[in-house]
């Protein structure tokens, strides 16, 4: 399997890695033959690159089904966390955090899991998949530092929630196409502070 820029993908090549929506559902499943219409639709969705099956390359293997399912559940959980944490629904947040922990524990137990860390981003799922990627990379980094399992979990969850403060930034700024004004850029730069405020209010739910 190889990582390929979408502009270089040719018709009748085979998708090597499933593309997920913002809530963890499969938008296009791995193994699908990529027609011209599929390729153009992926471009319309803002996809920059995809994984292509390639028997000549063995450095990136297909994910096992359990890891794929855990990633789907985690993306769905991230979406739920963003909704629930800003509404102070602490019980729901705790339940979704457990799903995130399941992914981290799987990686800790299977240190040789697939190393193709990056999942495919669309306009629809960008924030959630970005948070997933960040959390997985943080997990591997923490493992390399040989810190305790509990500390690895804390770091991974923190990495996954690093953008939660964006819920307090006006949607018109987050979704704006084109260059931000100075005032808009100043506002979006505040999202780490907003995130800290949100998490401090919900700290009990995360313990």
Short mmCIF file of C-alpha atoms in Angstrom, two decimals:
data_model
loop_
_atom_site.label_atom_id
_atom_site.label_comp_id
_atom_site.label_asym_id
_atom_site.label_seq_id
_atom_site.Cartn_x
_atom_site.Cartn_y
_atom_site.Cartn_z
CA UNK A 1 0.00 0.00 0.00
CA UNK A 2 1.26 3.48 -0.80
CA UNK A 3 0.23 7.02 0.09
CA UNK A 4 -0.64 8.97 -3.07
CA UNK A 5 -1.68 12.55 -3.78
CA UNK A 6 -5.22 12.56 -5.12
CA UNK A 7 -4.15 14.35 -8.32
CA UNK A 8 -1.85 11.43 -9.13
CA UNK A 9 -4.44 8.70 -8.59
CA UNK A 10 -5.40 6.82 -11.74
CA UNK A 11 -8.71 5.22 -12.65
CA UNK A 12 -9.10 1.56 -11.67
CA UNK A 13 -6.57 1.75 -8.86
CA UNK A 14 -7.81 0.21 -5.61
CA UNK A 15 -8.45 2.17 -2.42
CA UNK A 16 -6.17 0.80 0.29
CA UNK A 17 -7.70 2.42 3.36
CA UNK A 18 -11.34 3.24 4.15
CA UNK A 19 -12.44 6.88 4.34
CA UNK A 20 -14.55 7.78 7.37
CA UNK A 21 -17.13 10.50 8.01
CA UNK A 22 -17.02 12.84 11.03
CA UNK A 23 -19.04 10.33 13.08
CA UNK A 24 -16.94 7.28 12.25
CA UNK A 25 -19.12 5.81 9.50
CA UNK A 26 -17.44 4.46 6.37
CA UNK A 27 -17.79 6.86 3.44
CA UNK A 28 -15.80 4.73 0.99
CA UNK A 29 -14.53 1.28 1.94
CA UNK A 30 -11.04 -0.03 1.24
CA UNK A 31 -10.93 -2.43 -1.70
CA UNK A 32 -13.17 -0.24 -3.86
CA UNK A 33 -12.09 0.27 -7.45
CA UNK A 34 -11.53 4.00 -7.95
CA UNK A 35 -13.55 5.25 -10.90
CA UNK A 36 -13.25 8.75 -12.35
CA UNK A 37 -16.41 9.82 -10.50
CA UNK A 38 -15.07 8.51 -7.17
CA UNK A 39 -11.79 10.38 -7.65
CA UNK A 40 -13.56 13.63 -8.54
CA UNK A 41 -15.94 13.29 -5.59
CA UNK A 42 -12.98 12.81 -3.22
CA UNK A 43 -11.42 15.97 -4.62
CA UNK A 44 -14.70 17.83 -4.03
CA UNK A 45 -14.63 16.60 -0.40
CA UNK A 46 -11.21 18.18 0.09
CA UNK A 47 -9.20 14.95 0.12
CA UNK A 48 -5.52 15.67 -0.61
CA UNK A 49 -4.18 12.12 -0.50
CA UNK A 50 -5.39 8.52 -0.21
CA UNK A 51 -3.86 5.09 0.31
CA UNK A 52 -3.64 2.92 -2.79
CA UNK A 53 -3.12 -0.85 -2.82
CA UNK A 54 0.29 -1.64 -4.26
CA UNK A 55 1.75 -5.15 -4.10
CA UNK A 56 5.24 -3.75 -4.67
CA UNK A 57 5.27 -1.97 -1.31
CA UNK A 58 5.17 -3.81 1.99
CA UNK A 59 6.26 -1.09 4.41
CA UNK A 60 2.65 -0.07 5.03
CA UNK A 61 0.31 -2.97 5.74
CA UNK A 62 -3.45 -3.03 5.85
CA UNK A 63 -4.89 -2.40 9.30
CA UNK A 64 -6.43 -5.23 11.25
CA UNK A 65 -10.18 -5.08 11.65
CA UNK A 66 -10.09 -4.42 15.39
CA UNK A 67 -7.85 -1.36 15.02
CA UNK A 68 -10.05 -0.03 12.23
CA UNK A 69 -13.16 -0.46 14.40
CA UNK A 70 -11.45 1.22 17.37
CA UNK A 71 -10.56 4.20 15.17
CA UNK A 72 -14.15 4.43 13.95
CA UNK A 73 -15.43 4.39 17.54
CA UNK A 74 -12.85 6.98 18.59
CA UNK A 75 -13.78 9.40 15.80
CA UNK A 76 -17.44 9.06 16.77
CA UNK A 77 -16.50 9.60 20.42
CA UNK A 78 -14.48 12.73 19.61
CA UNK A 79 -17.53 14.14 17.83
CA UNK A 80 -19.70 13.33 20.86
CA UNK A 81 -17.16 14.76 23.30
CA UNK A 82 -17.09 18.07 21.43
CA UNK A 83 -20.89 18.24 21.66
CA UNK A 84 -21.26 17.04 25.24
CA UNK A 85 -18.33 18.70 26.94
CA UNK A 86 -19.55 22.17 26.00
CA UNK A 87 -23.02 21.26 27.29
CA UNK A 88 -21.61 20.03 30.62
CA UNK A 89 -22.93 16.48 30.07
CA UNK A 90 -20.31 14.87 32.27
CA UNK A 91 -21.61 11.29 32.28
CA UNK A 92 -21.72 11.18 28.49
CA UNK A 93 -18.21 12.65 28.31
CA UNK A 94 -16.90 9.96 30.67
CA UNK A 95 -18.42 7.21 28.50
CA UNK A 96 -16.86 8.63 25.36
CA UNK A 97 -13.48 9.00 27.08
CA UNK A 98 -13.60 5.25 27.74
CA UNK A 99 -13.81 4.63 23.99
CA UNK A 100 -10.70 6.75 23.48
CA UNK A 101 -8.93 4.79 26.23
CA UNK A 102 -9.79 1.53 24.45
CA UNK A 103 -7.81 2.67 21.41
CA UNK A 104 -4.84 3.76 23.52
CA UNK A 105 -4.84 0.46 25.42
CA UNK A 106 -4.89 -1.50 22.16
CA UNK A 107 -1.87 0.39 20.88
CA UNK A 108 -0.06 -0.15 24.19
CA UNK A 109 -0.76 -3.88 24.10
CA UNK A 110 0.17 -4.26 20.41
CA UNK A 111 3.34 -2.25 20.03
CA UNK A 112 3.81 -3.43 16.45
CA UNK A 113 0.42 -2.21 15.20
CA UNK A 114 0.18 -0.62 11.79
CA UNK A 115 2.49 2.36 11.40
CA UNK A 116 0.43 4.18 8.76
CA UNK A 117 -0.77 6.67 11.33
CA UNK A 118 -2.51 9.14 9.09
CA UNK A 119 -6.16 8.62 8.26
CA UNK A 120 -7.78 10.25 5.27
CA UNK A 121 -9.19 13.72 5.87
CA UNK A 122 -12.17 15.35 4.15
CA UNK A 123 -13.80 18.73 4.75
CA UNK A 124 -16.43 16.77 6.68
CA UNK A 125 -14.17 14.88 9.07
CA UNK A 126 -11.03 17.04 9.17
CA UNK A 127 -11.14 18.17 12.80
CA UNK A 128 -12.01 14.74 14.21
CA UNK A 129 -9.50 12.78 12.12
CA UNK A 130 -6.82 15.38 12.90
CA UNK A 131 -7.50 14.86 16.61
CA UNK A 132 -7.35 11.07 16.14
CA UNK A 133 -4.01 11.30 14.30
CA UNK A 134 -2.61 13.58 16.99
CA UNK A 135 -3.70 11.22 19.75
CA UNK A 136 -2.15 8.18 18.05
CA UNK A 137 1.13 9.99 17.42
CA UNK A 138 1.17 11.16 21.05
CA UNK A 139 0.67 7.56 22.16
CA UNK A 140 3.64 6.31 20.15
CA UNK A 141 5.76 9.22 21.36
CA UNK A 142 4.88 8.48 24.97
CA UNK A 143 5.64 4.78 24.46
CA UNK A 144 9.08 5.66 23.11
CA UNK A 145 9.72 7.68 26.28
CA UNK A 146 8.80 4.60 28.35
CA UNK A 147 6.48 6.50 30.68
CA UNK A 148 3.79 4.78 32.73
CA UNK A 149 0.62 3.44 31.16
CA UNK A 150 -1.56 5.92 33.03
CA UNK A 151 0.59 8.84 31.89
CA UNK A 152 0.39 7.59 28.30
CA UNK A 153 -3.41 7.59 28.56
CA UNK A 154 -3.45 11.11 29.98
CA UNK A 155 -1.18 12.40 27.23
CA UNK A 156 -3.19 10.69 24.48
CA UNK A 157 -6.52 11.99 25.77
CA UNK A 158 -5.08 15.48 26.13
CA UNK A 159 -3.78 15.32 22.55
CA UNK A 160 -7.13 14.14 21.24
CA UNK A 161 -8.91 16.99 23.04
CA UNK A 162 -6.38 19.68 22.12
CA UNK A 163 -8.82 21.44 19.76
CA UNK A 164 -11.94 21.22 21.93
CA UNK A 165 -11.82 25.00 22.54
CA UNK A 166 -12.86 25.57 18.93
CA UNK A 167 -16.46 24.96 20.00
CA UNK A 168 -16.40 28.52 21.46
CA UNK A 169 -15.06 30.07 18.26
CA UNK A 170 -17.87 31.28 15.96
CA UNK A 171 -18.67 28.69 13.29
CA UNK A 172 -18.42 31.31 10.55
CA UNK A 173 -14.73 31.71 11.44
CA UNK A 174 -13.98 27.99 11.71
CA UNK A 175 -15.67 27.21 8.39
CA UNK A 176 -14.59 30.32 6.50
CA UNK A 177 -13.16 29.78 3.04
CA UNK A 178 -10.24 32.05 2.28
CA UNK A 179 -8.03 34.28 4.37
CA UNK A 180 -9.06 35.25 7.89
CA UNK A 181 -9.10 38.90 8.93
CA UNK A 182 -6.70 39.93 11.71
CA UNK A 183 -9.60 40.02 14.17
CA UNK A 184 -10.78 36.54 13.12
CA UNK A 185 -7.26 35.15 13.39
CA UNK A 186 -6.90 36.65 16.87
CA UNK A 187 -10.15 34.95 17.86
CA UNK A 188 -9.17 31.51 16.57
CA UNK A 189 -5.83 31.78 18.39
CA UNK A 190 -7.80 31.87 21.64
CA UNK A 191 -9.09 28.31 21.23
CA UNK A 192 -6.40 26.76 23.52
CA UNK A 193 -7.53 29.11 26.31
CA UNK A 194 -11.16 28.27 25.65
CA UNK A 195 -10.25 24.58 25.71
CA UNK A 196 -8.58 24.95 29.08
CA UNK A 197 -11.66 26.68 30.50
CA UNK A 198 -13.96 23.96 29.17
CA UNK A 199 -11.81 21.12 30.47
CA UNK A 200 -11.33 22.71 33.89
CA UNK A 201 -15.11 22.92 34.28
CA UNK A 202 -15.42 19.27 33.27
CA UNK A 203 -12.33 18.00 35.07
CA UNK A 204 -14.33 15.69 37.32
CA UNK A 205 -15.69 13.90 34.27
CA UNK A 206 -12.19 13.15 33.02
CA UNK A 207 -10.89 11.56 36.24
#
